[in-house]
PDB file of C-alpha atoms and ligand atoms in Angstrom:
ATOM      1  CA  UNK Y  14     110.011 103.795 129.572  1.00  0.00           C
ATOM      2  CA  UNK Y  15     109.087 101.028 127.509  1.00  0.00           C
ATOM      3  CA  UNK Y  16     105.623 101.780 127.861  1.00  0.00           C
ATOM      4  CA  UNK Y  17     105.892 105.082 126.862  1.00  0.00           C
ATOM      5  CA  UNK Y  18     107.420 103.898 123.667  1.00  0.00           C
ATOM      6  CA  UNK Y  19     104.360 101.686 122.868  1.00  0.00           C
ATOM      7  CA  UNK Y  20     101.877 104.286 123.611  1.00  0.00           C
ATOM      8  CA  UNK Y  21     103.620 106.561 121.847  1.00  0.00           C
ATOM      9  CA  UNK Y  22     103.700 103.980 118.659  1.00  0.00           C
ATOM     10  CA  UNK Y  23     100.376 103.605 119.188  1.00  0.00           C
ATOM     11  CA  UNK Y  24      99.403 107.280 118.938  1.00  0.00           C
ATOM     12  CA  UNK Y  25     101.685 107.517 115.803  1.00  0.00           C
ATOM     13  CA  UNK Y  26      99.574 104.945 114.048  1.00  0.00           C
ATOM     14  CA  UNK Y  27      96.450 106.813 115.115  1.00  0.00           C
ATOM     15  CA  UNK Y  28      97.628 110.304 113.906  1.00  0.00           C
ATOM     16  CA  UNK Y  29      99.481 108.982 110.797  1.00  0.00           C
ATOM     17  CA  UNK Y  30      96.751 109.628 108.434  1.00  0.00           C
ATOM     18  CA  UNK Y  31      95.552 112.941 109.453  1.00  0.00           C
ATOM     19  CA  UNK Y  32      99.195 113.895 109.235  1.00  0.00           C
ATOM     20  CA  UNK Y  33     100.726 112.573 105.968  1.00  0.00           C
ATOM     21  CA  UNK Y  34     101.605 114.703 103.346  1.00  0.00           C
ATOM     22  CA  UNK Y  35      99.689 112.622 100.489  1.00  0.00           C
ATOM     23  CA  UNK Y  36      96.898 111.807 102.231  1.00  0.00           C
ATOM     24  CA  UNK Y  37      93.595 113.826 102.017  1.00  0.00           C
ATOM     25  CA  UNK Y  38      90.209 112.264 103.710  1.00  0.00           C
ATOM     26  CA  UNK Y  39      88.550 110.189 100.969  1.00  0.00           C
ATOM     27  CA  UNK Y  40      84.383 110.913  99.928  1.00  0.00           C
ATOM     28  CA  UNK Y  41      82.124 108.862 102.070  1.00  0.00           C
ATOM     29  CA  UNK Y  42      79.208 110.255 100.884  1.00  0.00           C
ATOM     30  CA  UNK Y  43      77.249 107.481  98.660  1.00  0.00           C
ATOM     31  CA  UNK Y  44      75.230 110.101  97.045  1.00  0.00           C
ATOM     32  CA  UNK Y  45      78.492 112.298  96.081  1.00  0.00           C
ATOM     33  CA  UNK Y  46      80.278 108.991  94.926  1.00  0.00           C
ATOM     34  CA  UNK Y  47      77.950 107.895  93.070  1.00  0.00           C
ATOM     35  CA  UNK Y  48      77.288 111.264  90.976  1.00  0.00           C
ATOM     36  CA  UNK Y  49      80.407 113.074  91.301  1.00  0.00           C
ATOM     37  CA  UNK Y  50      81.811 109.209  90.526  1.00  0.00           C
ATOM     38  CA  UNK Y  51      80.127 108.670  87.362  1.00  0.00           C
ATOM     39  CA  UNK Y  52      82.624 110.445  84.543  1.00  0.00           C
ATOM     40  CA  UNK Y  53      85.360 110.266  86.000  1.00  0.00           C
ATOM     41  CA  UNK Y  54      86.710 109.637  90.263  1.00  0.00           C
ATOM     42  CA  UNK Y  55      84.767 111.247  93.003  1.00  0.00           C
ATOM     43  CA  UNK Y  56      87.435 114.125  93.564  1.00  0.00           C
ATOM     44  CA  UNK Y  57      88.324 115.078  97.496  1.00  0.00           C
ATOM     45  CA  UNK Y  58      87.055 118.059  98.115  1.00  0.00           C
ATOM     46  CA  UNK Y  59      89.596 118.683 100.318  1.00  0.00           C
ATOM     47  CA  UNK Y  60      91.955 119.710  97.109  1.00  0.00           C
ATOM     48  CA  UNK Y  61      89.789 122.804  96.762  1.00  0.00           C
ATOM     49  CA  UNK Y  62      88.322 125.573  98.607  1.00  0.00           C
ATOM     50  CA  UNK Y  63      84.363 125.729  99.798  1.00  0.00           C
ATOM     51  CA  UNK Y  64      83.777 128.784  97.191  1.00  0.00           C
ATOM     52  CA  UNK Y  65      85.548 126.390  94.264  1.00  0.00           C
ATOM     53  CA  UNK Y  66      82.675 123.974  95.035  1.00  0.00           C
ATOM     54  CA  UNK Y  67      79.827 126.421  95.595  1.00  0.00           C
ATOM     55  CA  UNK Y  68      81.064 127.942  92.028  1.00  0.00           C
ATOM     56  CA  UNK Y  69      81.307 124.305  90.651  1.00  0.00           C
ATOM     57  CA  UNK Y  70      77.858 123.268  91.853  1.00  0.00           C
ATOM     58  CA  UNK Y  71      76.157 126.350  90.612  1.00  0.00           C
ATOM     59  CA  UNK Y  72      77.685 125.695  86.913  1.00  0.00           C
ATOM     60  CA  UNK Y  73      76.994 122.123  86.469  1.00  0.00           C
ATOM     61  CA  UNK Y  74      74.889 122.441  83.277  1.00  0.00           C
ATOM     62  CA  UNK Y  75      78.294 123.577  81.625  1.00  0.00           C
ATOM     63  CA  UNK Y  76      80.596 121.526  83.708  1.00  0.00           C
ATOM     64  CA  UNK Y  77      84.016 121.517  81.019  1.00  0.00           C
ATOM     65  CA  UNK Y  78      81.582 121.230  78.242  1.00  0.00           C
ATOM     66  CA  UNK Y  79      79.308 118.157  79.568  1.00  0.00           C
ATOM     67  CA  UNK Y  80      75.860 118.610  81.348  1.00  0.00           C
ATOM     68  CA  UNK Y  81      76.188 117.348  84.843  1.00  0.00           C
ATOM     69  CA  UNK Y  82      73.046 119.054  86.577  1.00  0.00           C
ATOM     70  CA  UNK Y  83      71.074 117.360  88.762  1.00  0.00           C
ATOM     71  CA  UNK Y  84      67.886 117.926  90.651  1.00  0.00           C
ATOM     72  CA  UNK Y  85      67.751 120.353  93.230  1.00  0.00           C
ATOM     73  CA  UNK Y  86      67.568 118.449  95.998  1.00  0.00           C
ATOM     74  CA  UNK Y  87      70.577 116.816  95.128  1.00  0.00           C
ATOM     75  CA  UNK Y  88      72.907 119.090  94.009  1.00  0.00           C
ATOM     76  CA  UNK Y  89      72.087 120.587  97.248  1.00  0.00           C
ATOM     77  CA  UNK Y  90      72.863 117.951  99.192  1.00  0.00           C
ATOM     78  CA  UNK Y  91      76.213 117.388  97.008  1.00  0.00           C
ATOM     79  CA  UNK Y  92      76.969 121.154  98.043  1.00  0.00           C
ATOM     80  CA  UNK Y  93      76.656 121.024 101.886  1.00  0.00           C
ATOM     81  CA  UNK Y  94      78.993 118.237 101.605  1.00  0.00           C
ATOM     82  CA  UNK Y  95      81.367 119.235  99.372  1.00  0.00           C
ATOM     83  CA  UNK Y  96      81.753 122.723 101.072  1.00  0.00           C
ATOM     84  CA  UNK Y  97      81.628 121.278 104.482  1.00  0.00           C
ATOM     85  CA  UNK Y  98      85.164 119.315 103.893  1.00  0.00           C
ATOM     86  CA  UNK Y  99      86.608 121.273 101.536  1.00  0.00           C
ATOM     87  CA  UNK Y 100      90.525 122.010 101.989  1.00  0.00           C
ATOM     88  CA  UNK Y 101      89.788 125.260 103.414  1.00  0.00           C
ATOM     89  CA  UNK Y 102      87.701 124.294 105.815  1.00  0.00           C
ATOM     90  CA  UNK Y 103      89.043 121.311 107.121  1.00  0.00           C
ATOM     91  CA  UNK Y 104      93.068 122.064 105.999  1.00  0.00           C
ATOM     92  CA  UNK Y 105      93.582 117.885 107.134  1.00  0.00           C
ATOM     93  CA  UNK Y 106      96.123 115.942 105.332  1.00  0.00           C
ATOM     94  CA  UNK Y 107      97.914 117.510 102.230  1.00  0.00           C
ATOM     95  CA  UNK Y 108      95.003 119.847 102.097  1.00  0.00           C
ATOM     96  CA  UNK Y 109      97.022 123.135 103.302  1.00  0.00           C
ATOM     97  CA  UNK Y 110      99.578 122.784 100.801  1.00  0.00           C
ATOM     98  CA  UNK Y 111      96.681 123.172  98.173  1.00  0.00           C
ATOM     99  CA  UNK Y 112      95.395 125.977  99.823  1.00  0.00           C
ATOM    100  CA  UNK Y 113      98.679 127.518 100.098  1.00  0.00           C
ATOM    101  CA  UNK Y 114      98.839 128.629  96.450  1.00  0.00           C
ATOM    102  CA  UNK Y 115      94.953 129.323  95.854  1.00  0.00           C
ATOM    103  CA  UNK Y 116      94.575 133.533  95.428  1.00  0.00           C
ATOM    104  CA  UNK Y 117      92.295 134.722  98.291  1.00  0.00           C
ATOM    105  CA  UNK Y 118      89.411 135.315  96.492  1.00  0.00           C
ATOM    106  CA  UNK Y 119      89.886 132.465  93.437  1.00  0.00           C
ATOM    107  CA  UNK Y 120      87.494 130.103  92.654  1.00  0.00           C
ATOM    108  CA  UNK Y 121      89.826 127.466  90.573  1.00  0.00           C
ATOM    109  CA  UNK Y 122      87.819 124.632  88.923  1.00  0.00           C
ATOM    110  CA  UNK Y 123      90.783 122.566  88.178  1.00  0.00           C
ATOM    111  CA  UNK Y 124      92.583 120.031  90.666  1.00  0.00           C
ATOM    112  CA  UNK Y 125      94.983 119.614  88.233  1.00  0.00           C
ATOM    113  CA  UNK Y 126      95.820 123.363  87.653  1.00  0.00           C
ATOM    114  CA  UNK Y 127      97.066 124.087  91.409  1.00  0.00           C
ATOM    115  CA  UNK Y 128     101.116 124.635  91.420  1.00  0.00           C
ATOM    116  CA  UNK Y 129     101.432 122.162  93.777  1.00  0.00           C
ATOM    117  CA  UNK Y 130     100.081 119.518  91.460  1.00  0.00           C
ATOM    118  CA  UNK Y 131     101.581 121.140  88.786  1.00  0.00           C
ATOM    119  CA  UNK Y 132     105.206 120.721  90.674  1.00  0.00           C
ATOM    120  CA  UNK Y 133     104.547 116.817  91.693  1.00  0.00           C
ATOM    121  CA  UNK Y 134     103.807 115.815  88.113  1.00  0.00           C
ATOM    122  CA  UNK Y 135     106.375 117.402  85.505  1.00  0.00           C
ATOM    123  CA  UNK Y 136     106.141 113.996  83.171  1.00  0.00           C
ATOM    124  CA  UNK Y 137     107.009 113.835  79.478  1.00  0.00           C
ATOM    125  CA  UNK Y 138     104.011 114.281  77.139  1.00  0.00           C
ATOM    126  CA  UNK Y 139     104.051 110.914  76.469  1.00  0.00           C
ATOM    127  CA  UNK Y 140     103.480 109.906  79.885  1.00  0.00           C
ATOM    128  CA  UNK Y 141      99.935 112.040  79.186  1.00  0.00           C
ATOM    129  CA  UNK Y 142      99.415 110.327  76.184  1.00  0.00           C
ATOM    130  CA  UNK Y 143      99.161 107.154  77.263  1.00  0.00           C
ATOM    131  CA  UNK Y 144      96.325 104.618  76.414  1.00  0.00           C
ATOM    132  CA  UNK Y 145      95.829 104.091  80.083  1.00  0.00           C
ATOM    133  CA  UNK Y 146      96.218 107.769  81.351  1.00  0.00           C
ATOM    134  CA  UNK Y 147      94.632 110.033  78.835  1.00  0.00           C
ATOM    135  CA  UNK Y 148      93.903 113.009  81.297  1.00  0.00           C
ATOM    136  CA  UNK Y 149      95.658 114.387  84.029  1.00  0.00           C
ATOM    137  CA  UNK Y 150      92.306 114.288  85.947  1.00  0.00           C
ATOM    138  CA  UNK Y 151      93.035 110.195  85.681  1.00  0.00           C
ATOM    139  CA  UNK Y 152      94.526 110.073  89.136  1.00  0.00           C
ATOM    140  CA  UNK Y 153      93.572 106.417  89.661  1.00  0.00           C
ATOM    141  CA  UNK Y 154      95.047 105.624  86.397  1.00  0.00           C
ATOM    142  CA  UNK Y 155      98.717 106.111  88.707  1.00  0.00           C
ATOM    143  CA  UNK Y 156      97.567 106.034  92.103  1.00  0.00           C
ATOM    144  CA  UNK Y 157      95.576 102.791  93.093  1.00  0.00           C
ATOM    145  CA  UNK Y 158      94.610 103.795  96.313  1.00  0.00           C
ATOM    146  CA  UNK Y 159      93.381 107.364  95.188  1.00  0.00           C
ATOM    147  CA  UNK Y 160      89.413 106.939  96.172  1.00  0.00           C
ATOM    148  CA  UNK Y 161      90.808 106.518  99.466  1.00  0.00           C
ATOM    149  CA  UNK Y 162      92.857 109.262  99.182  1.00  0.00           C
ATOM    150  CA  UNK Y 163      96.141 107.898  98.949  1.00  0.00           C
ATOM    151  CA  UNK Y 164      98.529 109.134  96.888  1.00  0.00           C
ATOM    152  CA  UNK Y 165     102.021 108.147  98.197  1.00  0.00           C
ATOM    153  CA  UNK Y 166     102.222 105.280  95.591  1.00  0.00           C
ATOM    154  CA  UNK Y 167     102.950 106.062  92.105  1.00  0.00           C
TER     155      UNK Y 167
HETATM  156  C1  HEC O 217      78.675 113.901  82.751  1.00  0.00           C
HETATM  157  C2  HEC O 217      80.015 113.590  83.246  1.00  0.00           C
HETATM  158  C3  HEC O 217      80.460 114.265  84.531  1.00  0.00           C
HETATM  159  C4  HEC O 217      79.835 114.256  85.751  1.00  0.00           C
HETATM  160  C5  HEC O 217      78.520 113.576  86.151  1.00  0.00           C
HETATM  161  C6  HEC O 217      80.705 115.004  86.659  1.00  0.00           C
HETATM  162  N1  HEC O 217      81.830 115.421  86.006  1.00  0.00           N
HETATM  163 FE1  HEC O 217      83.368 116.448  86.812  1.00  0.00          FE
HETATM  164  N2  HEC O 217      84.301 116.481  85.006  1.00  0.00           N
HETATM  165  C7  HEC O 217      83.801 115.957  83.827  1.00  0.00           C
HETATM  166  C8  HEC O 217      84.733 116.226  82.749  1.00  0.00           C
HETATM  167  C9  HEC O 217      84.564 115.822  81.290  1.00  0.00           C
HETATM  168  C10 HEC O 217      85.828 116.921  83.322  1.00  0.00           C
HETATM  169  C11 HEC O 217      87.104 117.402  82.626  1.00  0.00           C
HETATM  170  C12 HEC O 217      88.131 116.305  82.756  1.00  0.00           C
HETATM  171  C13 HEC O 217      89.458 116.625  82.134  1.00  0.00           C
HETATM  172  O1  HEC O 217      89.741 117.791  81.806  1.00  0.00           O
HETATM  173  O2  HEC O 217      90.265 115.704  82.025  1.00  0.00           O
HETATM  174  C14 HEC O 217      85.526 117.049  84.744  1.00  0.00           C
HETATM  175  C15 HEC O 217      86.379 117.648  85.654  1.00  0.00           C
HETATM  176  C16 HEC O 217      86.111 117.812  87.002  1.00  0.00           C
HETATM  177  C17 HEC O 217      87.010 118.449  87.933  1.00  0.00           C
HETATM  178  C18 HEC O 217      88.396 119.000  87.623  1.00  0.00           C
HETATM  179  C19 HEC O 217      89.418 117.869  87.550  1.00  0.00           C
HETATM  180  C20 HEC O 217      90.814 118.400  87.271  1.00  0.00           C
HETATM  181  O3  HEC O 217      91.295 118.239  86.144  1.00  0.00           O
HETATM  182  O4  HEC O 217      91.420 118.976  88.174  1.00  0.00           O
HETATM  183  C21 HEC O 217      86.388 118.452  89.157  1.00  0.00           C
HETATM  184  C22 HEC O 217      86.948 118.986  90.448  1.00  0.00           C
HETATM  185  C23 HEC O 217      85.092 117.811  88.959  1.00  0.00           C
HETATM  186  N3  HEC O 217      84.962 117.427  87.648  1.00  0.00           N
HETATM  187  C24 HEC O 217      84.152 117.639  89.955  1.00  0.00           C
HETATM  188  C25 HEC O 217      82.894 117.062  89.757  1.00  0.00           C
HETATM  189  C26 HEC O 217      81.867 117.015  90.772  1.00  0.00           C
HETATM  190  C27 HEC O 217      81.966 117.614  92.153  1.00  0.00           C
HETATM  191  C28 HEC O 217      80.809 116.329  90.228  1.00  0.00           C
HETATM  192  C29 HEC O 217      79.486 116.007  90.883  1.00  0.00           C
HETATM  193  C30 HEC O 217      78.646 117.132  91.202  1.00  0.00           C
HETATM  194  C31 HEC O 217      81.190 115.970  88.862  1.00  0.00           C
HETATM  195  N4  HEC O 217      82.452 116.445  88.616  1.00  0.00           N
HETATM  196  C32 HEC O 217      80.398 115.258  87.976  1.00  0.00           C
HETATM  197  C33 HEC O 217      82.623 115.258  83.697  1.00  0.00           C
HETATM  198  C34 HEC O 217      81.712 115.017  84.696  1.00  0.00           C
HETATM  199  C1  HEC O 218     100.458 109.871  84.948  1.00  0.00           C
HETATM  200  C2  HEC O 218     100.345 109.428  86.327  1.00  0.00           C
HETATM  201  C3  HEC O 218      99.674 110.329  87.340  1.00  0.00           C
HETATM  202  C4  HEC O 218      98.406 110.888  87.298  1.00  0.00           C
HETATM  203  C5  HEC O 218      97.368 110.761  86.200  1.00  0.00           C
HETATM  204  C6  HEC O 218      98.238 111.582  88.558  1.00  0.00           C
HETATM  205  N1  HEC O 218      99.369 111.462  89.324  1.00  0.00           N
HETATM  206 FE1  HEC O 218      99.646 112.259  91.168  1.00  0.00          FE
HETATM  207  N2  HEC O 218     101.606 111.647  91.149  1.00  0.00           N
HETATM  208  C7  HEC O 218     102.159 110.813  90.194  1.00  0.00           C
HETATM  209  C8  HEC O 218     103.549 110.552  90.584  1.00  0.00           C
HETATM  210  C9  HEC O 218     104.529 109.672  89.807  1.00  0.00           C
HETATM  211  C10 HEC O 218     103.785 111.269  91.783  1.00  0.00           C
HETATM  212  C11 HEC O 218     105.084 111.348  92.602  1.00  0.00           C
HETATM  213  C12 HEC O 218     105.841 112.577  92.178  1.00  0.00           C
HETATM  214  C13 HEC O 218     106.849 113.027  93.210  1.00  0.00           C
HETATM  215  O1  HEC O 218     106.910 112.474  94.293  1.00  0.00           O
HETATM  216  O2  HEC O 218     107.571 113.973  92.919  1.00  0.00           O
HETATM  217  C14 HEC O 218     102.537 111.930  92.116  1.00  0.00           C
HETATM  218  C15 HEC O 218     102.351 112.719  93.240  1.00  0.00           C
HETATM  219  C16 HEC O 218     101.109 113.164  93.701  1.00  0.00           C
HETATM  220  C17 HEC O 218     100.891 113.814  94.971  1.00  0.00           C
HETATM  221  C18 HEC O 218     101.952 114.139  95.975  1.00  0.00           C
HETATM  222  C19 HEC O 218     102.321 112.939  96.781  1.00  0.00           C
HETATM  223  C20 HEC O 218     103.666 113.155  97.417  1.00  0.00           C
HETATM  224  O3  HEC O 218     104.486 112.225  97.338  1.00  0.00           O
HETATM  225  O4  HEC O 218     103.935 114.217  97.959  1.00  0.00           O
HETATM  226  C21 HEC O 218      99.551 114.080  95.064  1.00  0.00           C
HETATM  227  C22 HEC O 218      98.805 114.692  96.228  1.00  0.00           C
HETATM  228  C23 HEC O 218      98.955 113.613  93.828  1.00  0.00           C
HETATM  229  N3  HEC O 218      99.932 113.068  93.032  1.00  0.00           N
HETATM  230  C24 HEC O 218      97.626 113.746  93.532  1.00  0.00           C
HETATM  231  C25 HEC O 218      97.070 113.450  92.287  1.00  0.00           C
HETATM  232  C26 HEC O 218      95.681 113.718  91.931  1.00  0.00           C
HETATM  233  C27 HEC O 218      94.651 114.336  92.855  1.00  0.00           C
HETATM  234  C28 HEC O 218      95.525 113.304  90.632  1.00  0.00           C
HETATM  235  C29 HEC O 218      94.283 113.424  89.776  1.00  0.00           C
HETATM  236  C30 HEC O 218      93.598 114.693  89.757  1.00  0.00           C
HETATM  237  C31 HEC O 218      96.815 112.761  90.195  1.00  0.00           C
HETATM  238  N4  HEC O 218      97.724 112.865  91.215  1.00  0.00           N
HETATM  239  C32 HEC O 218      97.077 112.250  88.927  1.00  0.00           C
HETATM  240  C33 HEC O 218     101.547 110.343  89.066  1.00  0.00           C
HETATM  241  C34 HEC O 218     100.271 110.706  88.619  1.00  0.00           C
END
């Protein structure tokens, strides 16, 4: 009995991740970090779908009005990874609720456009507006542990 109880604590603490809602598996690719990580935090890729990134990566010359294109070599690499955990691909964490309210054949750009988002963070314009905030896209700005794809704290 009682050992039951600790294996089955331990097992808990194992899955936990994988399983909670506001998690989503955080980059740990240096190379996407450090690009995708240079305007503003290296988004999951597990908030959008593979063809969201494949679009993304093929537009990066006009990424929302800035030039973000790289070389070749590495915007392919950036692309194999991005597609390879994107949300519909590996649906781990809070991933599938994303997905859940993506159109079949969309391609959205924006993180911040998804309904589910949309539904977590009804806040008064001021709460936009703020010095520290300034963009929804800000997500470290409320959640500290967002690189590591935490966002149960806010
Ligand atoms: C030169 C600066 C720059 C670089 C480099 C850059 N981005 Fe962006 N990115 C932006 C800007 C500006 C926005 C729009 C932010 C906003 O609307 O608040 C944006 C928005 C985004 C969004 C949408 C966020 C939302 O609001 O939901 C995603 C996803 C994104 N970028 C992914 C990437 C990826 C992947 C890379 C690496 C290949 C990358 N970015 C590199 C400037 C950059
Ligand atoms: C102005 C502060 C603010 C910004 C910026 C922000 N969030 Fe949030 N977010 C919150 C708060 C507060 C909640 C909790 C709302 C609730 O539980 O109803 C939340 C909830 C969430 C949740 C759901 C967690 C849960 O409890 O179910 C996710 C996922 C999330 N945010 C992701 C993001 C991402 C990704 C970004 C950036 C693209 C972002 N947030 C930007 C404040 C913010």
């Amino acid at each position: 009995m009682r050992r039951s109880v600790i294996a089955l604590a331990v097992l808990m603490t194992w899955i936990s991740p994988a399983l909670a809602e506001d998690w989503v598996p955080p980059v740990t690719d240096p190379l996407v970090q450090k690009e995708c990580g240079a305007c503003h935090m290296a988004f999951q890729p597990a908030f959008l779908p593979a063809r969201s990134w494949n679009r993304m990566m093929d537009e990066l010359s006009d990424h929302f009005g800035e030039d973000a294109s790289l070389p070749a070599d590495k915007t392919q690499a950036i692309r194999a990874y991005l597609t390879a955990n994107a949300g519909d691909v590996q649906m781990k964490g809070r991933a599938w609720k994303y997905m859940k309210w993506v159109s079949p054949g969309g391609t959205p750009q924006k993180i911040t456009e998804n309904p589910d988002f949309e539904r977590k963070h009804r806040f008064a314009d001021k709460v936009w507006k703020d010095p520290k905030v300034v963009t929804k896209s800000n997500c470290p700005a409320c959640h500290r542990a967002a690189d590591k794809g935490y966002y149960e704290d806010d």
